[in-house]
mmCIF file of C-alpha atoms and ligand atoms in Angstrom:
data_model
loop_
_atom_site.group_PDB
_atom_site.id
_atom_site.type_symbol
_atom_site.label_atom_id
_atom_site.label_comp_id
_atom_site.label_asym_id
_atom_site.label_seq_id
_atom_site.Cartn_x
_atom_site.Cartn_y
_atom_site.Cartn_z
ATOM 1 C CA MET A 1 -18.607 8.263 9.339
ATOM 2 C CA ALA A 2 -14.996 7.140 9.165
ATOM 3 C CA TYR A 3 -13.853 7.993 5.680
ATOM 4 C CA VAL A 4 -10.560 9.870 6.136
ATOM 5 C CA LYS A 5 -7.368 10.832 4.311
ATOM 6 C CA VAL A 6 -4.297 8.605 4.328
ATOM 7 C CA SER A 7 -2.337 11.389 6.065
ATOM 8 C CA GLU A 8 -4.790 11.188 8.982
ATOM 9 C CA VAL A 9 -4.314 7.453 9.496
ATOM 10 C CA LEU A 10 -0.563 7.895 9.134
ATOM 11 C CA GLN A 11 -0.627 10.411 11.980
ATOM 12 C CA LEU A 12 -2.476 7.839 14.108
ATOM 13 C CA ALA A 13 0.168 5.256 13.193
ATOM 14 C CA ILE A 14 2.974 7.645 14.192
ATOM 15 C CA LYS A 15 1.298 8.276 17.530
ATOM 16 C CA ALA A 16 0.874 4.552 18.182
ATOM 17 C CA ASN A 17 4.389 3.810 16.877
ATOM 18 C CA THR A 18 3.085 1.221 14.455
ATOM 19 C CA ALA A 19 2.027 0.751 10.848
ATOM 20 C CA VAL A 20 -1.406 0.981 9.323
ATOM 21 C CA MET A 21 -2.149 -1.938 7.008
ATOM 22 C CA ALA A 22 -2.862 -1.119 3.358
ATOM 23 C CA PHE A 23 -4.385 -3.823 1.173
ATOM 24 C CA ASN A 24 -4.573 -3.980 -2.623
ATOM 25 C CA CYS A 25 -8.277 -4.400 -3.339
ATOM 26 C CA ILE A 26 -9.959 -5.301 -6.594
ATOM 27 C CA ASP A 27 -13.697 -5.401 -5.997
ATOM 28 C CA TYR A 28 -16.519 -5.299 -3.487
ATOM 29 C CA SER A 29 -15.577 -8.560 -1.773
ATOM 30 C CA THR A 30 -12.047 -7.342 -1.068
ATOM 31 C CA VAL A 31 -13.111 -3.847 0.043
ATOM 32 C CA ARG A 32 -15.929 -5.126 2.223
ATOM 33 C CA SER A 33 -13.743 -7.779 3.860
ATOM 34 C CA VAL A 34 -10.990 -5.266 4.649
ATOM 35 C CA ILE A 35 -13.356 -2.689 6.157
ATOM 36 C CA THR A 36 -15.445 -5.259 8.065
ATOM 37 C CA VAL A 37 -12.364 -6.759 9.719
ATOM 38 C CA ALA A 38 -10.847 -3.333 10.451
ATOM 39 C CA GLU A 39 -14.040 -2.460 12.337
ATOM 40 C CA GLU A 40 -14.042 -5.808 14.123
ATOM 41 C CA VAL A 41 -10.428 -5.414 15.344
ATOM 42 C CA ASN A 42 -10.886 -1.669 15.871
ATOM 43 C CA LYS A 43 -7.931 -0.509 13.759
ATOM 44 C CA PRO A 44 -7.574 1.994 10.909
ATOM 45 C CA VAL A 45 -7.005 0.594 7.437
ATOM 46 C CA ILE A 46 -6.288 1.659 3.841
ATOM 47 C CA CYS A 47 -7.864 0.225 0.663
ATOM 48 C CA MET A 48 -5.574 0.610 -2.353
ATOM 49 C CA LEU A 49 -6.196 0.299 -6.066
ATOM 50 C CA TYR A 50 -3.588 -0.641 -8.686
ATOM 51 C CA PRO A 51 -3.836 1.717 -11.708
ATOM 52 C CA GLU A 52 -3.280 -1.193 -14.094
ATOM 53 C CA HIS A 53 -6.531 -2.735 -12.895
ATOM 54 C CA VAL A 54 -8.229 0.272 -14.471
ATOM 55 C CA ILE A 55 -5.873 1.054 -17.371
ATOM 56 C CA LYS A 56 -4.975 -2.433 -18.561
ATOM 57 C CA TYR A 57 -7.835 -4.659 -17.413
ATOM 58 C CA ASN A 58 -10.603 -2.086 -17.155
ATOM 59 C CA TRP A 59 -12.799 -4.157 -14.833
ATOM 60 C CA ILE A 60 -13.362 -1.313 -12.424
ATOM 61 C CA ASN A 61 -13.346 2.470 -12.726
ATOM 62 C CA LEU A 62 -11.813 5.058 -10.435
ATOM 63 C CA GLU A 63 -15.087 6.661 -9.331
ATOM 64 C CA GLY A 64 -16.661 3.257 -8.669
ATOM 65 C CA PHE A 65 -13.768 2.192 -6.466
ATOM 66 C CA VAL A 66 -13.762 5.404 -4.428
ATOM 67 C CA SER A 67 -17.511 5.365 -3.866
ATOM 68 C CA MET A 68 -17.419 1.694 -2.846
ATOM 69 C CA VAL A 69 -14.745 2.398 -0.197
ATOM 70 C CA LYS A 70 -16.508 5.557 0.933
ATOM 71 C CA THR A 71 -19.899 3.857 1.267
ATOM 72 C CA GLU A 72 -18.476 0.997 3.341
ATOM 73 C CA ALA A 73 -16.280 3.374 5.372
ATOM 74 C CA GLU A 74 -19.240 5.514 6.330
ATOM 75 C CA LYS A 75 -20.873 2.503 8.000
ATOM 76 C CA VAL A 76 -18.000 1.947 10.446
ATOM 77 C CA LYS A 77 -16.311 3.838 13.274
ATOM 78 C CA VAL A 78 -12.675 3.046 12.479
ATOM 79 C CA PRO A 79 -10.820 5.395 10.099
ATOM 80 C CA VAL A 80 -10.702 4.082 6.525
ATOM 81 C CA ALA A 81 -8.739 5.707 3.695
ATOM 82 C CA VAL A 82 -8.423 5.152 -0.035
ATOM 83 C CA HIS A 83 -5.147 5.259 -1.975
ATOM 84 C CA LEU A 84 -4.001 4.895 -5.585
ATOM 85 C CA ASP A 85 -0.976 2.578 -5.563
ATOM 86 C CA HIS A 86 2.113 2.697 -7.869
ATOM 87 C CA CYS A 87 1.525 5.189 -10.644
ATOM 88 C CA SER A 88 4.081 6.883 -12.879
ATOM 89 C CA ASP A 89 1.566 8.512 -15.185
ATOM 90 C CA PHE A 90 0.955 12.155 -14.262
ATOM 91 C CA ASP A 91 -2.313 12.427 -16.224
ATOM 92 C CA PHE A 92 -3.732 9.281 -14.634
ATOM 93 C CA ILE A 93 -2.861 10.588 -11.177
ATOM 94 C CA ILE A 94 -4.813 13.770 -11.912
ATOM 95 C CA ARG A 95 -7.729 11.680 -13.182
ATOM 96 C CA ALA A 96 -7.651 9.666 -9.957
ATOM 97 C CA ILE A 97 -7.591 12.785 -7.793
ATOM 98 C CA LYS A 98 -10.506 14.250 -9.740
ATOM 99 C CA ALA A 99 -12.335 10.942 -9.279
ATOM 100 C CA GLY A 100 -11.988 11.355 -5.501
ATOM 101 C CA PHE A 101 -8.714 9.677 -4.532
ATOM 102 C CA LEU A 102 -7.401 11.681 -1.598
ATOM 103 C CA SER A 103 -4.063 9.893 -1.706
ATOM 104 C CA VAL A 104 -1.898 8.780 -4.625
ATOM 105 C CA MET A 105 1.506 7.245 -5.084
ATOM 106 C CA TYR A 106 3.828 8.734 -7.649
ATOM 107 C CA ASP A 107 6.439 6.086 -8.411
ATOM 108 C CA GLY A 108 9.540 7.611 -9.979
ATOM 109 C CA SER A 109 11.817 5.017 -8.432
ATOM 110 C CA LEU A 110 13.306 3.859 -11.736
ATOM 111 C CA LEU A 111 14.250 7.395 -12.774
ATOM 112 C CA PRO A 112 17.507 9.177 -12.007
ATOM 113 C CA LEU A 113 17.290 10.962 -8.644
ATOM 114 C CA GLU A 114 16.946 14.486 -10.057
ATOM 115 C CA GLU A 115 14.094 13.420 -12.333
ATOM 116 C CA ASN A 116 12.361 11.516 -9.540
ATOM 117 C CA ILE A 117 12.542 14.638 -7.356
ATOM 118 C CA ARG A 118 11.343 16.921 -10.165
ATOM 119 C CA ASN A 119 8.407 14.720 -11.155
ATOM 120 C CA THR A 120 7.360 14.001 -7.568
ATOM 121 C CA ARG A 121 7.483 17.736 -6.866
ATOM 122 C CA GLU A 122 5.221 18.409 -9.818
ATOM 123 C CA VAL A 123 2.747 15.770 -8.628
ATOM 124 C CA THR A 124 2.764 17.087 -5.044
ATOM 125 C CA ARG A 125 2.251 20.656 -6.275
ATOM 126 C CA VAL A 126 -0.931 19.706 -8.101
ATOM 127 C CA ALA A 127 -2.125 17.044 -5.629
ATOM 128 C CA HIS A 128 -1.776 19.387 -2.674
ATOM 129 C CA ALA A 129 -3.770 22.041 -4.503
ATOM 130 C CA PHE A 130 -6.600 19.484 -4.674
ATOM 131 C CA GLY A 131 -6.074 18.501 -1.017
ATOM 132 C CA ALA A 132 -4.617 15.076 -1.855
ATOM 133 C CA ASP A 133 -1.580 13.356 -0.283
ATOM 134 C CA VAL A 134 1.361 11.958 -2.224
ATOM 135 C CA GLU A 135 3.458 8.896 -1.450
ATOM 136 C CA ALA A 136 6.814 8.866 -3.273
ATOM 137 C CA GLU A 137 9.410 6.143 -3.674
ATOM 138 C CA LEU A 138 13.140 6.504 -3.120
ATOM 139 C CA GLY A 139 15.389 3.598 -4.036
ATOM 140 C CA HIS A 140 13.555 0.887 -5.929
ATOM 141 C CA VAL A 141 11.373 -1.893 -4.543
ATOM 142 C CA GLY A 142 11.399 -4.414 -7.392
ATOM 143 C CA PHE A 143 10.006 -7.905 -7.872
ATOM 144 C CA ALA A 144 10.681 -10.913 -5.690
ATOM 145 C CA SER A 145 10.649 -13.149 -8.765
ATOM 146 C CA THR A 146 14.010 -11.725 -9.880
ATOM 147 C CA LEU A 147 15.648 -12.663 -6.570
ATOM 148 C CA THR A 148 18.241 -9.938 -7.153
ATOM 149 C CA ASP A 149 15.820 -7.003 -6.658
ATOM 150 C CA GLN A 150 15.450 -7.733 -2.953
ATOM 151 C CA SER A 151 19.168 -8.258 -2.338
ATOM 152 C CA ASP A 152 20.708 -5.611 -4.610
ATOM 153 C CA VAL A 153 21.918 -2.961 -2.165
ATOM 154 C CA ASP A 154 22.381 -0.493 -5.049
ATOM 155 C CA LYS A 155 18.575 -0.380 -5.311
ATOM 156 C CA TYR A 156 18.113 0.284 -1.593
ATOM 157 C CA THR A 157 17.161 3.720 -0.282
ATOM 158 C CA LYS A 158 20.222 5.752 0.633
ATOM 159 C CA PRO A 159 19.762 7.411 4.025
ATOM 160 C CA GLU A 160 22.145 10.209 3.068
ATOM 161 C CA ILE A 161 19.875 11.437 0.262
ATOM 162 C CA ALA A 162 16.526 10.686 1.915
ATOM 163 C CA ALA A 163 16.287 14.051 3.700
ATOM 164 C CA LEU A 164 17.036 16.026 0.543
ATOM 165 C CA PHE A 165 14.558 13.928 -1.458
ATOM 166 C CA CYS A 166 11.705 14.464 0.996
ATOM 167 C CA GLU A 167 12.462 18.130 1.458
ATOM 168 C CA GLN A 168 12.644 18.914 -2.258
ATOM 169 C CA SER A 169 9.867 16.632 -3.498
ATOM 170 C CA LYS A 170 7.497 17.758 -0.709
ATOM 171 C CA CYS A 171 6.117 14.199 -0.511
ATOM 172 C CA ASP A 172 3.808 13.312 2.376
ATOM 173 C CA SER A 173 5.240 9.820 2.826
ATOM 174 C CA VAL A 174 7.960 7.795 1.170
ATOM 175 C CA ALA A 175 8.257 4.134 0.202
ATOM 176 C CA VAL A 176 11.661 2.775 1.114
ATOM 177 C CA ALA A 177 13.728 -0.046 -0.378
ATOM 178 C CA ILE A 178 15.289 -1.990 2.483
ATOM 179 C CA GLY A 179 15.171 -5.605 1.254
ATOM 180 C CA SER A 180 11.541 -6.247 0.374
ATOM 181 C CA ALA A 181 10.105 -6.875 -3.100
ATOM 182 C CA HIS A 182 6.717 -7.359 -4.718
ATOM 183 C CA GLY A 183 5.205 -10.795 -5.243
ATOM 184 C CA PHE A 184 5.970 -14.160 -3.644
ATOM 185 C CA TYR A 185 9.492 -14.427 -2.268
ATOM 186 C CA LYS A 186 11.728 -17.229 -3.498
ATOM 187 C CA GLU A 187 14.098 -16.530 -0.661
ATOM 188 C CA THR A 188 13.031 -15.236 2.759
ATOM 189 C CA PRO A 189 13.686 -11.494 2.776
ATOM 190 C CA LYS A 190 15.981 -9.973 5.345
ATOM 191 C CA LEU A 191 15.080 -6.353 5.954
ATOM 192 C CA ASP A 192 17.965 -3.943 6.475
ATOM 193 C CA LEU A 193 16.684 -2.586 9.782
ATOM 194 C CA VAL A 194 19.808 -0.550 10.488
ATOM 195 C CA ARG A 195 19.313 1.288 7.206
ATOM 196 C CA LEU A 196 15.651 1.786 8.104
ATOM 197 C CA GLU A 197 16.645 3.445 11.371
ATOM 198 C CA GLU A 198 19.056 5.718 9.512
ATOM 199 C CA ILE A 199 16.402 6.718 6.972
ATOM 200 C CA ASP A 200 13.924 7.345 9.760
ATOM 201 C CA ARG A 201 16.406 9.555 11.610
ATOM 202 C CA ALA A 202 17.149 11.519 8.429
ATOM 203 C CA THR A 203 13.518 12.191 7.453
ATOM 204 C CA ASP A 204 10.392 13.531 9.038
ATOM 205 C CA VAL A 205 7.749 11.910 6.843
ATOM 206 C CA PRO A 206 6.082 8.526 7.486
ATOM 207 C CA LEU A 207 7.869 5.603 5.801
ATOM 208 C CA VAL A 208 6.096 2.946 3.751
ATOM 209 C CA LEU A 209 7.066 -0.705 3.352
ATOM 210 C CA HIS A 210 6.037 -2.392 0.105
ATOM 211 C CA GLY A 211 6.149 -6.079 -0.795
ATOM 212 C CA GLY A 212 4.345 -7.174 2.350
ATOM 213 C CA SER A 213 3.529 -10.773 1.353
ATOM 214 C CA GLY A 214 5.911 -13.156 3.062
ATOM 215 C CA ILE A 215 8.117 -10.967 5.219
ATOM 216 C CA PRO A 216 8.579 -12.781 8.563
ATOM 217 C CA ASN A 217 6.495 -11.276 11.365
ATOM 218 C CA ASP A 218 9.435 -10.805 13.724
ATOM 219 C CA GLN A 219 11.099 -8.492 11.185
ATOM 220 C CA LEU A 220 7.864 -6.598 10.616
ATOM 221 C CA GLU A 221 7.316 -6.082 14.318
ATOM 222 C CA ILE A 222 10.703 -4.366 14.547
ATOM 223 C CA ALA A 223 10.247 -2.396 11.303
ATOM 224 C CA PHE A 224 6.909 -1.039 12.550
ATOM 225 C CA THR A 225 8.605 0.473 15.592
ATOM 226 C CA LYS A 226 11.451 1.935 13.556
ATOM 227 C CA GLY A 227 9.616 4.277 11.223
ATOM 228 C CA ILE A 228 7.393 2.117 8.996
ATOM 229 C CA ASN A 229 3.919 3.621 9.365
ATOM 230 C CA LYS A 230 2.212 2.109 6.301
ATOM 231 C CA PHE A 231 2.508 -1.517 5.258
ATOM 232 C CA ASN A 232 1.391 -2.635 1.793
ATOM 233 C CA VAL A 233 0.052 -6.127 1.183
ATOM 234 C CA GLY A 234 -1.319 -7.452 -2.088
ATOM 235 C CA THR A 235 -0.062 -10.752 -3.463
ATOM 236 C CA GLU A 236 -0.959 -13.158 -0.649
ATOM 237 C CA PHE A 237 -4.360 -11.496 -0.137
ATOM 238 C CA LEU A 238 -5.326 -11.657 -3.808
ATOM 239 C CA TRP A 239 -3.834 -15.138 -4.226
ATOM 240 C CA LEU A 240 -6.053 -16.372 -1.413
ATOM 241 C CA TYR A 241 -9.034 -14.917 -3.287
ATOM 242 C CA TYR A 242 -8.011 -16.705 -6.468
ATOM 243 C CA GLN A 243 -7.399 -20.044 -4.728
ATOM 244 C CA THR A 244 -10.746 -19.814 -2.956
ATOM 245 C CA VAL A 245 -12.558 -19.315 -6.262
ATOM 246 C CA ARG A 246 -10.647 -22.187 -7.858
ATOM 247 C CA ASN A 247 -11.424 -24.568 -5.035
ATOM 248 C CA TYR A 248 -15.089 -23.624 -4.724
ATOM 249 C CA ASP A 249 -17.254 -26.627 -5.450
ATOM 250 C CA GLY A 250 -20.675 -25.089 -4.794
ATOM 251 C CA THR A 251 -23.121 -24.255 -7.533
ATOM 252 C CA ASP A 252 -24.402 -20.784 -6.665
ATOM 253 C CA ILE A 253 -22.714 -17.400 -7.077
ATOM 254 C CA ALA A 254 -23.967 -16.041 -3.743
ATOM 255 C CA GLY A 255 -22.314 -18.960 -2.011
ATOM 256 C CA LEU A 256 -19.089 -18.215 -3.858
ATOM 257 C CA ALA A 257 -19.011 -14.531 -2.820
ATOM 258 C CA ASN A 258 -19.799 -15.574 0.726
ATOM 259 C CA THR A 259 -17.043 -18.183 0.791
ATOM 260 C CA VAL A 260 -14.519 -15.698 -0.648
ATOM 261 C CA GLN A 261 -15.357 -13.033 1.942
ATOM 262 C CA LYS A 262 -15.173 -15.543 4.816
ATOM 263 C CA LYS A 263 -11.723 -16.730 3.721
ATOM 264 C CA LEU A 264 -10.423 -13.197 3.180
ATOM 265 C CA MET A 265 -11.710 -12.115 6.577
ATOM 266 C CA GLU A 266 -9.994 -15.047 8.331
ATOM 267 C CA TYR A 267 -6.734 -14.014 6.695
ATOM 268 C CA LEU A 268 -7.236 -10.311 7.503
ATOM 269 C CA ARG A 269 -7.988 -11.000 11.184
ATOM 270 C CA GLU A 270 -4.633 -12.716 11.500
ATOM 271 C CA LYS A 271 -2.659 -10.212 9.389
ATOM 272 C CA MET A 272 -4.048 -7.158 11.145
ATOM 273 C CA LYS A 273 -2.661 -8.402 14.480
ATOM 274 C CA LEU A 274 0.643 -6.943 13.270
ATOM 275 C CA SER A 275 -0.798 -3.445 13.365
ATOM 276 C CA LYS A 276 -0.491 -2.496 17.055
ATOM 277 C CA PHE A 277 -3.167 0.148 17.510
HETATM 278 P P1 LIG B 1 2.890 -7.626 -2.334
HETATM 279 O O1 LIG B 1 1.981 -7.806 -3.499
HETATM 280 O O2 LIG B 1 4.223 -8.270 -2.536
HETATM 281 O O3 LIG B 1 2.244 -8.023 -1.049
HETATM 282 O O4 LIG B 1 3.200 -6.068 -2.229
HETATM 283 C C1 LIG B 1 2.137 -5.165 -2.253
HETATM 284 C C2 LIG B 1 2.627 -3.792 -2.473
HETATM 285 O O5 LIG B 1 3.703 -3.420 -2.070
HETATM 286 C C3 LIG B 1 1.727 -2.874 -3.175
HETATM 287 O O6 LIG B 1 2.281 -1.634 -3.368
#
């Protein structure tokens, strides 16, 4: 039985001075591939769900996702955790916690600092009462498609306010803006590793790097030894899924699911090499 809380795998990552990989999953094929490969390479892993996949598209429900991860996790020895990704809706976060999510992200990164602190504090107060962990965001990790989001230093996390933010919000981990962005990059990102070191020195919570699709490995290897303990990947993983379905020329659905899982697992084996447990 290896179903654990995100805070537990983050402690393992701190001890190993590395990052645990966290993948945006959408269904059984994604969850099963992530957990199967984690067991194969003997490393902890996190399965994340985007709230919009429930709220907007409604193809999966919160309870279904949690029980799918839990069922697969209980079959393996490596620690596996479940996490609700980017959410700014307090009521939905509570719904997710009640549905069994032991870790949630409250994203107040577009709000003024005081409001971000206040709202995150409110979420942590309730989440902690239910025994759930909270990831916050300080600075703003935007979208790679804008080009400016990844390079706009005004949106980066300010080391000088990071300590105050973590202390007052009582978050369990914090996503930092240091030059990454969500989606496919149009320009190769250049992480501000000096800033990362400063944030790490100023705080005592694990740091999270978002926008994991397309950041060069050499930068990630350094970032993982300088305070990044959770690394989020979505776009390239889900794009591979989509491309595999598009290119499938078989005629049976079982063959399709099998082909998808094989492709995802090949990708995951390679990606998880970055996580140095
Ligand atoms: P990508 O989709 O850019 O890999 O980022 C994932 C992410 O940060 C999820 O929170």
